CSV table of C-alpha atoms in Angstrom, one decimal:
chain,number,residue,atom,x,y,z
Y,1,ALA,CA,13.3,25.9,-24.8
Y,2,ALA,CA,12.8,22.1,-24.8
Y,3,LEU,CA,10.1,22.3,-22.1
Y,4,SER,CA,8.3,25.1,-24.0
Y,5,ASN,CA,8.4,23.0,-27.2
Y,6,LYS,CA,6.9,20.0,-25.3
Y,7,ARG,CA,4.2,22.1,-23.7
Y,8,VAL,CA,3.2,23.7,-27.0
Y,9,SER,CA,3.2,20.3,-28.7
Y,10,GLY,CA,1.1,18.8,-26.0
Y,11,LEU,CA,3.8,16.3,-24.9
Y,12,GLN,CA,4.4,15.3,-21.3
Y,13,TYR,CA,7.6,16.3,-19.5
Y,14,ASN,CA,9.8,13.5,-18.4
Y,15,GLU,CA,12.2,13.2,-15.5
Y,16,GLY,CA,15.2,13.8,-17.7
Y,17,ASP,CA,13.7,17.1,-19.0
Y,18,LEU,CA,13.3,18.4,-15.4
Y,19,VAL,CA,16.6,17.1,-14.2
Y,20,ALA,CA,18.3,18.8,-17.1
Y,21,LEU,CA,16.5,22.1,-16.3
Y,22,ARG,CA,17.5,21.7,-12.6
Y,23,GLU,CA,21.1,20.9,-13.4
Y,24,SER,CA,21.4,23.8,-15.9
Y,25,CYS,CA,20.0,26.3,-13.4
Y,26,ALA,CA,22.1,25.0,-10.6
Y,27,GLY,CA,25.3,25.0,-12.7
Y,28,ALA,CA,24.7,28.5,-13.9
Y,29,ALA,CA,23.4,29.7,-10.5
Y,30,CYS,CA,20.4,31.3,-12.2
Y,31,SER,CA,16.7,30.6,-12.7
Y,32,VAL,CA,14.4,30.7,-15.8
Y,33,SER,CA,11.5,32.1,-13.9
Y,34,ASP,CA,11.4,35.3,-16.0
Y,35,ARG,CA,11.4,33.2,-19.2
Y,36,VAL,CA,8.6,30.8,-18.3
Y,37,LYS,CA,5.3,32.3,-19.3
Y,38,PRO,CA,2.4,32.2,-18.5
Y,39,GLU,CA,2.0,31.5,-14.8
Y,40,SER,CA,0.2,28.2,-15.6
Y,41,ALA,CA,3.4,27.0,-17.4
Y,42,LYS,CA,5.4,27.5,-14.2
Y,43,SER,CA,2.7,25.5,-12.2
Y,44,GLY,CA,2.7,22.8,-14.9
Y,45,ILE,CA,6.4,22.3,-14.8
Y,46,PHE,CA,6.4,22.2,-11.0
Y,47,LYS,CA,3.4,19.8,-10.9
Y,48,ALA,CA,5.2,17.4,-13.2
Y,49,ALA,CA,8.3,17.6,-10.9
Y,50,VAL,CA,6.1,16.9,-7.9
Y,51,GLU,CA,4.8,13.7,-9.5
Y,52,PHE,CA,8.3,12.5,-10.3
Y,53,ALA,CA,9.4,13.3,-6.7
Y,54,ILE,CA,6.4,11.4,-5.3
Y,55,ASP,CA,7.3,8.5,-7.5
Y,56,ALA,CA,10.8,8.6,-6.2
Y,57,ALA,CA,9.6,8.7,-2.6
Y,58,ALA,CA,7.3,5.8,-3.3
Y,59,ARG,CA,10.3,3.8,-4.5
Y,60,ARG,CA,12.3,5.1,-1.5
Y,61,SER,CA,14.9,6.3,-3.9
Y,62,SER,CA,17.1,9.2,-3.2
Y,63,THR,CA,19.8,8.1,-5.6
Y,64,GLY,CA,17.7,8.0,-8.7
Y,65,VAL,CA,17.6,10.5,-11.5
Y,66,ILE,CA,16.2,13.3,-9.4
Y,67,GLY,CA,18.1,12.6,-6.2
Y,68,VAL,CA,16.6,13.6,-2.9
Y,69,PRO,CA,12.9,14.4,-3.7
Y,70,THR,CA,12.5,17.4,-1.4
Y,71,LYS,CA,15.8,19.0,-2.4
Y,72,PHE,CA,14.9,18.5,-6.1
Y,73,LEU,CA,11.5,20.2,-5.6
Y,74,THR,CA,13.0,23.1,-3.7
Y,75,GLY,CA,15.4,23.7,-6.6
Y,76,ILE,CA,12.8,23.4,-9.3
Y,77,ALA,CA,10.4,25.7,-7.5
Y,78,GLY,CA,13.1,28.4,-7.4
Y,79,ASP,CA,14.2,27.6,-11.0
Y,80,VAL,CA,10.7,28.2,-12.5
Y,81,GLY,CA,9.5,30.8,-10.0
Y,82,VAL,CA,6.9,29.0,-8.0
Y,83,VAL,CA,6.7,30.8,-4.7
Y,84,PRO,CA,7.2,28.7,-1.5
Y,85,GLY,CA,3.7,28.9,-0.2
Y,86,LYS,CA,2.2,27.9,-3.5
Y,87,ALA,CA,4.8,25.2,-3.9
Y,88,GLY,CA,3.9,23.7,-0.5
Y,89,ARG,CA,0.2,23.7,-1.3
Y,90,LEU,CA,0.8,22.0,-4.6
Y,91,VAL,CA,3.0,19.3,-3.0
Y,92,THR,CA,0.5,18.7,-0.1
Y,93,ALA,CA,-2.4,18.4,-2.6
Y,94,ALA,CA,-0.5,16.0,-4.8
Y,95,VAL,CA,0.6,13.8,-1.9
Y,96,ALA,CA,-2.9,13.6,-0.5
Y,97,ALA,CA,-4.3,12.7,-4.0
Y,98,ARG,CA,-1.6,10.0,-4.4
Y,99,VAL,CA,-2.2,8.6,-0.9
Y,100,ARG,CA,-5.9,8.5,-1.5
Y,101,ALA,CA,-5.5,6.7,-4.9
Y,102,GLU,CA,-3.0,4.2,-3.4
Y,103,LEU,CA,-5.3,3.5,-0.4
Y,104,LEU,CA,-8.2,2.8,-2.8
Y,105,GLN,CA,-5.9,0.5,-4.8
Y,106,ALA,CA,-4.9,-1.4,-1.7
Y,107,GLY,CA,-8.6,-1.8,-0.7
Y,108,ALA,CA,-9.4,-3.2,-4.2
Y,109,GLU,CA,-6.4,-5.6,-3.9
Y,110,LEU,CA,-7.7,-6.8,-0.5
Y,111,ARG,CA,-11.1,-7.4,-1.9
Y,112,GLN,CA,-9.5,-9.5,-4.6
Y,113,ASN,CA,-7.6,-11.5,-1.9
Y,114,GLU,CA,-4.3,-10.1,-3.2
Y,115,GLU,CA,-2.7,-9.4,0.2
Y,116,GLY,CA,0.8,-9.3,-1.2
Y,117,ALA,CA,0.0,-6.7,-3.7
Y,118,ALA,CA,-1.9,-4.7,-1.1
Y,119,MET,CA,1.1,-4.8,1.2
Y,120,MET,CA,3.3,-3.5,-1.7
Y,121,THR,CA,0.9,-0.7,-2.4
Y,122,LEU,CA,0.8,0.2,1.3
Y,123,ASP,CA,4.6,0.2,1.3
Y,124,LYS,CA,4.6,2.8,-1.4
Y,125,ILE,CA,2.4,5.0,0.8
Y,126,ILE,CA,4.9,4.6,3.7
Y,127,GLY,CA,7.7,5.8,1.4
Y,128,VAL,CA,5.7,8.8,0.3
Y,129,LEU,CA,4.7,9.8,3.8
Y,130,GLY,CA,8.2,9.2,5.0
Y,131,VAL,CA,9.4,11.9,2.7
Y,132,PHE,CA,6.4,14.2,2.6
Y,133,THR,CA,5.0,14.0,6.1
Y,134,PRO,CA,1.7,15.9,6.2
Y,135,GLU,CA,0.9,18.4,8.9
Y,136,ARG,CA,-1.5,17.2,11.6
Y,137,GLY,CA,-5.0,18.2,10.7
Y,138,SER,CA,-4.1,19.1,7.2
Y,139,ALA,CA,-7.2,20.1,5.2
Y,140,GLU,CA,-6.1,18.0,2.2
Y,141,PHE,CA,-5.6,14.9,4.3
Y,142,GLU,CA,-8.9,15.5,6.2
Y,143,MET,CA,-10.6,15.5,2.8
Y,144,CYS,CA,-8.8,12.4,1.8
Y,145,ALA,CA,-9.8,10.6,4.9
Y,146,SER,CA,-13.5,11.7,4.7
Y,147,GLY,CA,-13.6,10.7,1.0
Y,148,LEU,CA,-12.2,7.2,1.8
Y,149,LYS,CA,-14.7,6.4,4.6
Y,150,PRO,CA,-17.6,5.4,2.3
Y,151,ARG,CA,-15.3,3.6,-0.2
Y,152,LEU,CA,-13.5,1.3,2.2
Y,153,ASN,CA,-15.2,-1.0,4.6
Y,154,GLU,CA,-14.2,-1.3,8.3
Y,155,ALA,CA,-11.9,-4.4,7.6
Y,156,GLU,CA,-10.1,-2.6,4.8
Y,157,ARG,CA,-9.6,0.5,6.8
Y,158,ALA,CA,-8.2,-1.6,9.7
Y,159,ALA,CA,-5.8,-3.5,7.4
């Protein structure tokens, strides 16, 4: 009910909202998939969970509010009724988008001679890819790579 109220009010979900949902479903050994309508609401909840999981992976935190990111996402997907194939595609797309954004940020930091900041940004990427390792030849990451080529010079790509 709290998530529905937030969605209808145009408010963002927070980590606590999704953790409470996950814990309630796990504690009761049930899901709310039949109560979350329409289908876009299920995807919206799951996408919010994906962003929080990617944030946790970037921080290399498996002891934070959401726990182990992959385990949390598996649980939330089942709780709200996002089928595994779709859940995987949503995670892969979000990870590719985050990696692309962080690589562009690192390139900008290098152009501003902020090597320390660039290294911290790259470290976040390592954390994310350590948890959400892409498949070799993944279409999402191929698009990410081809989109970065014109935006980063050779030296930035080598760094």
